[in-house]
Short mmCIF file of C-alpha atoms and ligand atoms in Angstrom, two decimals:
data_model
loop_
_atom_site.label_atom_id
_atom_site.label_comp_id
_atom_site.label_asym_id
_atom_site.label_seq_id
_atom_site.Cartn_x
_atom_site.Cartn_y
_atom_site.Cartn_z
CA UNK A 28 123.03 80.45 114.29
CA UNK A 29 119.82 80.26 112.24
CA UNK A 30 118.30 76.66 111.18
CA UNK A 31 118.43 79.04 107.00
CA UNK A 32 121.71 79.98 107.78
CA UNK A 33 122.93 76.24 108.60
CA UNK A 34 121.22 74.86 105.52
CA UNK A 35 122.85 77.45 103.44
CA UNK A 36 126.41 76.57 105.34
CA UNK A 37 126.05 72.71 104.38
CA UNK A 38 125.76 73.38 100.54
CA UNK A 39 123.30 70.62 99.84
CA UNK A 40 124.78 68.28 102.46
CA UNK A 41 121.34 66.37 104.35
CA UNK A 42 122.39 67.25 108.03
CA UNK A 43 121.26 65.58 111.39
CA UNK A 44 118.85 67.05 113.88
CA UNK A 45 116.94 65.64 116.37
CA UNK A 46 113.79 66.53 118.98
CA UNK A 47 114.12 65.89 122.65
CA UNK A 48 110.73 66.08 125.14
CA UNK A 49 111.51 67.63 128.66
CA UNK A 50 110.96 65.37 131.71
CA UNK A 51 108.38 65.01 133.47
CA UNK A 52 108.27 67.32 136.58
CA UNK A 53 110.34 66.27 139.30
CA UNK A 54 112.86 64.64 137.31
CA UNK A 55 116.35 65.46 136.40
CA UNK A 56 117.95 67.01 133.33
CA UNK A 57 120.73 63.93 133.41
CA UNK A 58 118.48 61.94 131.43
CA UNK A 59 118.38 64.37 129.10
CA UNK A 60 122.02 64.52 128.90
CA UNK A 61 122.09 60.71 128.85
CA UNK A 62 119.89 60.60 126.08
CA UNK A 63 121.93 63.63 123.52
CA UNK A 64 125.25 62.48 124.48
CA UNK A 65 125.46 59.53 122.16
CA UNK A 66 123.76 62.00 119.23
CA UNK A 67 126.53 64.34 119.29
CA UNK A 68 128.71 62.28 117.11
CA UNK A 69 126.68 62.71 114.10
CA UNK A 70 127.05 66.75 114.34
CA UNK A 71 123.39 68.14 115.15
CA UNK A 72 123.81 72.15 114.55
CA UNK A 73 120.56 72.21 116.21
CA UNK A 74 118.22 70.52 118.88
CA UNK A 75 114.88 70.96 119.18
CA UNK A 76 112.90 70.70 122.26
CA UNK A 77 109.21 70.58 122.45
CA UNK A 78 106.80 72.24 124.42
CA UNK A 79 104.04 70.79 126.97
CA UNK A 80 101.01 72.47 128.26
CA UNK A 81 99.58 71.71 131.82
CA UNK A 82 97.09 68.67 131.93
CA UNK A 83 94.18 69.42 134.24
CA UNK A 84 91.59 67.45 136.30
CA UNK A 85 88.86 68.40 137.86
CA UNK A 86 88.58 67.47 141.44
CA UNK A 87 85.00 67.03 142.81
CA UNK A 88 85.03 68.88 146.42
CA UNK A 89 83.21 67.79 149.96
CA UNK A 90 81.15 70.71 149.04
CA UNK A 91 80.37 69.58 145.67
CA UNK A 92 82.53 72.39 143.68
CA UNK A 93 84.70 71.18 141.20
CA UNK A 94 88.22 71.83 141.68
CA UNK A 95 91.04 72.12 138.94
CA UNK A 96 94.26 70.30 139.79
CA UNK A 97 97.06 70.45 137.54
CA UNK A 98 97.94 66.44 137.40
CA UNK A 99 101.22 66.80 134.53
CA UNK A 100 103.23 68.94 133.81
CA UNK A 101 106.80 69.06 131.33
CA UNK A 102 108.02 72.37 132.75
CA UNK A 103 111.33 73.69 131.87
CA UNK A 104 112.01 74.27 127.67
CA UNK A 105 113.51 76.98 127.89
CA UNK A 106 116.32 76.12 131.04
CA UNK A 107 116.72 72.56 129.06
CA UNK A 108 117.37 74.86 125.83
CA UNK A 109 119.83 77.12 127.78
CA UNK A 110 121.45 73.85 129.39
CA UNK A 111 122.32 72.61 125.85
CA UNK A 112 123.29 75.62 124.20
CA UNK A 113 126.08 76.15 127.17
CA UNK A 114 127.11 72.01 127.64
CA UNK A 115 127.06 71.20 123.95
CA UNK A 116 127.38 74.72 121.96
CA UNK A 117 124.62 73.72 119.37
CA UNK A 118 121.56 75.87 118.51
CA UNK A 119 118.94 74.94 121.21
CA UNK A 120 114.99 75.27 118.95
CA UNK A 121 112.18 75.85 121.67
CA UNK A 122 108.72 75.09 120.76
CA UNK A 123 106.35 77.54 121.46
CA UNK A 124 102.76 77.57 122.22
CA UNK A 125 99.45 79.39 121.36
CA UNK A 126 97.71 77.34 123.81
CA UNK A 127 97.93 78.55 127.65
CA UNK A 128 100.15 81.32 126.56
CA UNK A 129 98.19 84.81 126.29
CA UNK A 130 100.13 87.48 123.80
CA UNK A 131 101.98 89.07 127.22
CA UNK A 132 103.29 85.54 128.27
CA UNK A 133 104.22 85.09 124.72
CA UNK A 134 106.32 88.40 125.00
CA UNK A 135 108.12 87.75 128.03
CA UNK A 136 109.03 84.15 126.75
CA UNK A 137 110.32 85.69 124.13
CA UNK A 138 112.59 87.77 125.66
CA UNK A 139 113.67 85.45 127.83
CA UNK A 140 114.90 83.96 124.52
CA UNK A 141 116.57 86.94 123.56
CA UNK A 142 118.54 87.41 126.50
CA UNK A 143 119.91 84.06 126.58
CA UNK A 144 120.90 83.97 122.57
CA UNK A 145 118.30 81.64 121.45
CA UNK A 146 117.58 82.65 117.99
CA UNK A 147 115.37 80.31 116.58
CA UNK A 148 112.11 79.05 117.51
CA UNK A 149 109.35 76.69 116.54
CA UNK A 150 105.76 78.02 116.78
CA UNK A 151 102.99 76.38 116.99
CA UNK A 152 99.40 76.68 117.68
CA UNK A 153 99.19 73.20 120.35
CA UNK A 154 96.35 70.61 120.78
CA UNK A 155 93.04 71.12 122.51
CA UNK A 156 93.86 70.55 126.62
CA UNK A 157 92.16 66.64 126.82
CA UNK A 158 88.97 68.21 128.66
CA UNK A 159 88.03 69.73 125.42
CA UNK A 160 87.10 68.76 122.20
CA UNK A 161 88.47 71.71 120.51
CA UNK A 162 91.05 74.39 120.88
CA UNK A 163 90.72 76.88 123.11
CA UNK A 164 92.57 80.13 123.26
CA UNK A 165 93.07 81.84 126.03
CA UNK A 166 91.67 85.10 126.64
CA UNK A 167 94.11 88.02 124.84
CA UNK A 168 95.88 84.92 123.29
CA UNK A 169 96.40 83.74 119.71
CA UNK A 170 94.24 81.02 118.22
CA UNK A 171 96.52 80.27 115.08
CA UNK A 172 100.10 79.81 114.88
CA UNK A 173 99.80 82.46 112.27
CA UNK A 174 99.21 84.74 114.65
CA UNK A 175 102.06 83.69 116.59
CA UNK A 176 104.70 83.95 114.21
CA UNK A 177 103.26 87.85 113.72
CA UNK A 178 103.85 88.32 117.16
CA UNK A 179 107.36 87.18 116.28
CA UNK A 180 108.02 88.97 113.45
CA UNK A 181 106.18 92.67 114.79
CA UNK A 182 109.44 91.70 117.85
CA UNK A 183 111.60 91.35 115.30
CA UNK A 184 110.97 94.45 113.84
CA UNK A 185 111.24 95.77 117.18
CA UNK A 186 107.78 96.54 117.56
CA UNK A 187 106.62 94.91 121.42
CA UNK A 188 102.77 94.89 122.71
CA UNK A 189 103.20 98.22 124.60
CA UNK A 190 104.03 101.01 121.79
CA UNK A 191 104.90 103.46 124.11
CA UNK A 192 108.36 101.50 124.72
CA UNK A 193 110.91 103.85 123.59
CA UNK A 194 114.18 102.31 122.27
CA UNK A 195 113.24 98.62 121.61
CA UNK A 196 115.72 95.61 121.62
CA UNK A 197 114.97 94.04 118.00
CA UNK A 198 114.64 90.35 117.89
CA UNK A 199 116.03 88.41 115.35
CA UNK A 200 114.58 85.12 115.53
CA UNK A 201 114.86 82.41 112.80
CA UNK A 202 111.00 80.75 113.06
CA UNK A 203 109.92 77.27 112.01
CA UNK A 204 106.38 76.03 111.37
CA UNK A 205 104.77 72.50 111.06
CA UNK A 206 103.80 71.32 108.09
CA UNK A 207 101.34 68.01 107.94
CA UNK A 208 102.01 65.97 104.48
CA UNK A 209 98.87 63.81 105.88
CA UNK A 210 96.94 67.03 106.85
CA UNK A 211 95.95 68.17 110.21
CA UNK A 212 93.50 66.36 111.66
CA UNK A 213 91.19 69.74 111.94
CA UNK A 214 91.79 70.87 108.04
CA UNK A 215 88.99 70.06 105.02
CA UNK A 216 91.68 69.16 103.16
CA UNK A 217 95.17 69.04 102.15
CA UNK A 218 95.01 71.97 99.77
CA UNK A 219 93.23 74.04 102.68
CA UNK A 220 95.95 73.16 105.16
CA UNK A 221 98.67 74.37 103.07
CA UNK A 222 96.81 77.47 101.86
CA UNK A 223 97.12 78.39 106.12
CA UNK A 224 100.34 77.36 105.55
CA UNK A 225 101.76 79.60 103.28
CA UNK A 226 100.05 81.83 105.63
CA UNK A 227 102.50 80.86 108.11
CA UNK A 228 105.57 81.77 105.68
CA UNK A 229 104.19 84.92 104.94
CA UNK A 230 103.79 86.21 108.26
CA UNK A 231 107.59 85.51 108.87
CA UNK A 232 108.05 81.73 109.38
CA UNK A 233 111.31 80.78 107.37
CA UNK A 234 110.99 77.08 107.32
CA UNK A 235 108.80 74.38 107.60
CA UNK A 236 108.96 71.03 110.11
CA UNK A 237 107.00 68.05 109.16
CA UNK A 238 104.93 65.89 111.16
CA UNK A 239 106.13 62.52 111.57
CA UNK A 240 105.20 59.92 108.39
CA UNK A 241 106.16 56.77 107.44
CA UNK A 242 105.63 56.62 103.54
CA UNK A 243 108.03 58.86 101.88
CA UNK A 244 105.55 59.57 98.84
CA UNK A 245 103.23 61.42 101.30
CA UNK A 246 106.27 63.87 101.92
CA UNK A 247 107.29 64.25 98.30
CA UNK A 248 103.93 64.87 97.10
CA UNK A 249 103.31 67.44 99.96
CA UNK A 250 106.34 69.25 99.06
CA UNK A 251 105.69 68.77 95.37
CA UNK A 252 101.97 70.62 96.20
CA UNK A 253 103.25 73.66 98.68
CA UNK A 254 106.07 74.32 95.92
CA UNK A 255 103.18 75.18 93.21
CA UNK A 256 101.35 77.17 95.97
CA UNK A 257 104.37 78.68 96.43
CA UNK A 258 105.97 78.15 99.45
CA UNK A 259 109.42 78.04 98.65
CA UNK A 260 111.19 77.84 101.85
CA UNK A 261 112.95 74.53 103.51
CA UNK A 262 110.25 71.58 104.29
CA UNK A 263 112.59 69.61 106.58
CA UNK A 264 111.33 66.44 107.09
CA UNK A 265 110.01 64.88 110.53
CA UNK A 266 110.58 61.09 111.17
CA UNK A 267 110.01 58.71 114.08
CA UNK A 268 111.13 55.12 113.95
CA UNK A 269 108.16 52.57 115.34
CA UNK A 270 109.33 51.15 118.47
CA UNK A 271 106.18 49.39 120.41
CA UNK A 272 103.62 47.11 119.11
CA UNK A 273 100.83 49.25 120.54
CA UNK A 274 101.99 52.28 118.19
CA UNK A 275 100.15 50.32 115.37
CA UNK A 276 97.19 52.04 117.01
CA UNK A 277 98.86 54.70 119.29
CA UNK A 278 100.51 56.77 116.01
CA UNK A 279 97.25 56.80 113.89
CA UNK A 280 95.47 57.92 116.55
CA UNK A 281 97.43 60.92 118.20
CA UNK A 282 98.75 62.08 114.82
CA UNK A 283 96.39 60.96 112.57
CA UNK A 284 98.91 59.32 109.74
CA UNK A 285 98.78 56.26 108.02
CA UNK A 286 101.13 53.56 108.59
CA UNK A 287 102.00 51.30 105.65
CA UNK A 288 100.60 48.37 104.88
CA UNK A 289 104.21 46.43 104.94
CA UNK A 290 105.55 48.04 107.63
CA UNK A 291 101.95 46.89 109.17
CA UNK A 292 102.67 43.63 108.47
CA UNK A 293 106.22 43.19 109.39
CA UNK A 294 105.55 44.40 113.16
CA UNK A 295 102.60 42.14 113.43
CA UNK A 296 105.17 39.29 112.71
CA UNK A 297 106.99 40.32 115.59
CA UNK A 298 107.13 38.04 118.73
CA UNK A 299 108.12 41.23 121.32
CA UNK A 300 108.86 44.78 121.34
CA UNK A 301 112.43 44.25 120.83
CA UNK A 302 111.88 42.47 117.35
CA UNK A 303 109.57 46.26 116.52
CA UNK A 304 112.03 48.09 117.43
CA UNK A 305 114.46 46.24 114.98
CA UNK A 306 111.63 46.60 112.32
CA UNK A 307 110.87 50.35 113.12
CA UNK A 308 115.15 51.01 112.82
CA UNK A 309 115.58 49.38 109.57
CA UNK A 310 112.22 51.05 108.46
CA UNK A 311 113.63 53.94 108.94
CA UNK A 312 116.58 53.93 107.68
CA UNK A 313 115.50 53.25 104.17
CA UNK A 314 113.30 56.25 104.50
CA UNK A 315 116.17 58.12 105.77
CA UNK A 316 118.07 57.18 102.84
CA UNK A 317 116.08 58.13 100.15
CA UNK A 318 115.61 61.18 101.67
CA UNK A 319 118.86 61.64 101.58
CA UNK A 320 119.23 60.74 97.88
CA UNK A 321 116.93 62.94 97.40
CA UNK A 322 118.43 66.17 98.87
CA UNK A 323 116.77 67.64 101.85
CA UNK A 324 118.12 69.80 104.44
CA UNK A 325 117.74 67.81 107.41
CA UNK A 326 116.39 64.56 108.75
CA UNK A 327 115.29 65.61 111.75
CA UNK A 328 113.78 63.00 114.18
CA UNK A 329 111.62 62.75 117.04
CA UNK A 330 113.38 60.71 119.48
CA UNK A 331 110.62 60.65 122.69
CA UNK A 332 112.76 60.56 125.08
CA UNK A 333 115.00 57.96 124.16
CA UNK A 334 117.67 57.76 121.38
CA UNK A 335 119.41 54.86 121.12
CA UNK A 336 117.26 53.56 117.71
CA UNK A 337 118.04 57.08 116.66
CA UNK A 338 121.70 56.45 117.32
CA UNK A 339 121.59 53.14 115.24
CA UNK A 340 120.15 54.98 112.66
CA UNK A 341 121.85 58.28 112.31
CA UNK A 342 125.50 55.56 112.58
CA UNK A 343 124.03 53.78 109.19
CA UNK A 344 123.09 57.57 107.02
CA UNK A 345 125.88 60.06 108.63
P1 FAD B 429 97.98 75.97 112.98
O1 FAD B 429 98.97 76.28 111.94
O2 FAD B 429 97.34 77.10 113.71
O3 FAD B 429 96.83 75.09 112.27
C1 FAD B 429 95.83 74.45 113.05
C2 FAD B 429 94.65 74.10 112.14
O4 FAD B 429 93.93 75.30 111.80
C3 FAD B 429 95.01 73.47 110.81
O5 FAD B 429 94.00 72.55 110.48
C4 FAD B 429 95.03 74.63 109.83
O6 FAD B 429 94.74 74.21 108.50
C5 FAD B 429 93.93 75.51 110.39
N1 FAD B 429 94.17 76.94 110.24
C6 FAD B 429 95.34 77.60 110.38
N2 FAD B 429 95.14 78.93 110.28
C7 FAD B 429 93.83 79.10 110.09
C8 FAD B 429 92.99 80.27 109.93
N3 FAD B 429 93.51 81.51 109.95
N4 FAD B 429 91.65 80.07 109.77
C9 FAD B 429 91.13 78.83 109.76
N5 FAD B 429 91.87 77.70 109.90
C10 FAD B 429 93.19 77.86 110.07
N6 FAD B 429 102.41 70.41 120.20
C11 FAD B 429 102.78 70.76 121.46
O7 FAD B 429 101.91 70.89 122.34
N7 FAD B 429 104.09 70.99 121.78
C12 FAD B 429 105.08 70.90 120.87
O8 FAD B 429 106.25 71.12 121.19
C13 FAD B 429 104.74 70.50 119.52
N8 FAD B 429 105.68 70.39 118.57
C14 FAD B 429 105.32 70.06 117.28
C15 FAD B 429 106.30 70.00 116.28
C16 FAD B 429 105.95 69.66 114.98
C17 FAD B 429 107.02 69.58 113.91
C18 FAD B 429 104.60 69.34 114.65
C19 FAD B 429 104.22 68.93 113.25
C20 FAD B 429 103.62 69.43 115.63
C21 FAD B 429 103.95 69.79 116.95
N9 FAD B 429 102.99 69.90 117.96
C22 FAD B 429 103.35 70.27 119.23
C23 FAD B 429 101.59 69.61 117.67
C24 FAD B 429 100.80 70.87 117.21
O9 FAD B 429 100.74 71.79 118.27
C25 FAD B 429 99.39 70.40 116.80
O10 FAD B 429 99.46 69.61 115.65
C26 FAD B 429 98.33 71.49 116.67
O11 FAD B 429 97.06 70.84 116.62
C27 FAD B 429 98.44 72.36 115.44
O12 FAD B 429 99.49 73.21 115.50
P2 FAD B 429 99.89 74.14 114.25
O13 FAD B 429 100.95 75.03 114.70
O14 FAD B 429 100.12 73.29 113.05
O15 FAD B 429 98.51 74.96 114.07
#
């Protein structure tokens, strides 16, 4: 089922949803299962699960040629997606990439989607690969997520790259976009990255996913803002509870939001990572609950790999 048609179904009722990361090559899916397991008592209609380009090196050779060596790698969205839809009958949400994807890879995902009943997706544009300062599309690819959700849309109006396919399967997926109530780190400015955003719900995208933040002002003033440039469709927010001292730096730095001052101050009191991790729970559950309070769809969180400060959390709001 779609993530509009679930928010219609819960008639105002702020639902549960969470994001899971797939593991790093080589390992199993039981963690995976380890980790959702727990979650399932609060009700998730839907699970998200992100998407992770190659890393590369480059590996100097005896001849002095540089060779590139793929040194990471979180391979397998959609199979984890499939696995949940069939062990836990939820909606399964894969992310999907601009970067390292040209528009025929894009297709063929795509379908792969299709024929496995996923009908909702999240699409996004991805970072810059580390080796480069700024994103790089690949040749034949898309270099907005704009474009990407037309890519969507054009399949879900049966229209596929090659127009002399007769008798096209339509698609009939349900897309989400991120939203940044900080701003992305690449826009002039707040008002510029939501003009690109409505951009993003006019090509097709019928909701909108928030980047984590930790000052629930930032979200209700970013909401308040793409509601008078009229985006009207769900903004569901995007929350991660702290868990490590080092995030202090870590979450600034790789998504560029601001961390409040007393939230600051309270994990600097801390004596280990277990006392954060209490901080970053109870943190979050007072966003969580004003949130709530103050209607939204979904609280959807980003639980890294590990869930059981979401599970603490989701036991105190659901
Ligand atoms: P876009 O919407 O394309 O925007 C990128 C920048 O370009 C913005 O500054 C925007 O203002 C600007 N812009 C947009 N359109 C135009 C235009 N036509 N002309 C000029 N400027 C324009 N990354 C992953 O690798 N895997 C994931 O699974 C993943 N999941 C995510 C989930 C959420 C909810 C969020 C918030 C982020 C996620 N990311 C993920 C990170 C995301 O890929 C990066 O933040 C990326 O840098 C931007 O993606 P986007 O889709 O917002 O890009």
């Amino acid at each position: 089922m779609k993530v509009t048609e679930h928010i219609k179904q819960s008639k105002g009722k702020t639902q549960f949803s969470f994001e899971i990361l797939p593991p790093l090559k080589g390992q199993n899916i039981q963690t995976i299962f380890e980790n959702i397991d727990p979650l399932m008592e609060f009700k998730p209609p839907f699970i998200d699960v992100t998407y992770h380009r190659e890393e590369y090196i480059y590996k100097e050779l005896p001849n002095g040629l540089l060779e590139k060596q793929v040194v990471r790698k979180r391979p397998g969205t959609v199979g984890i997606c499939a696995a949940i839809q069939n062990k836990y009958k939820v909606d399964a949400i894969p992310h999907i990439l601009c970067g390292g994807f040209d528009k025929e890879d894009t297709e063929n995902f795509l379908i792969d989607l299709h024929f496995l009943g996923i009908d909702n997706v999240v699409a996004l544009r991805g970072d810059a690969v580390k080796s480069e300062t700024y994103f790089t599309a690949e040749p034949n690819g898309h270099a907005y997520a704009v474009d990407l959700v037309k890519q969507i849309d054009a399949m879900n109006h049966g229209q596929y790259l090659d127009d002399s396919i007769e008798n096209t399967a339509t698609t009939d997926f349900c897309v989400g976009v991120a939203g940044y109530p900080e701003k992305h780190m690449e826009a002039p400015s707040l008002e510029s990255d939501i003009h690109f955003l409505k951009k993003k719900v006019e090509a097709g995208a019928s909701y909108v996913v928030t980047q984590m933040f930790f000052d629930n002002q930032k979200y209700f003033a970013f909401v308040d803002k793409c509601r008078k440039a009229g985006i009207e469709v769900p903004i569901i927010p995007g929350l991660k509870p702290m868990a490590t001292a080092k995030q202090l730096n870590l979450i600034p730095h790789r998504f560029h939001v601001d961390l409040p001052e007393p939230l600051i101050k309270e994990v600097i009191k801390c004596r280990d990572n277990k006392q954060v991790r209490q901080v970053g729970i109870e943190w979050c559950i007072a966003q969580s609950n004003e949130l709530v309070e103050h209607g939204v769809p979904f609280l959807h969180y980003y639980s890294m790999g590990k869930s059981d400060n979401i599970y603490t959390i989701a036991k105190e709001i659901f």
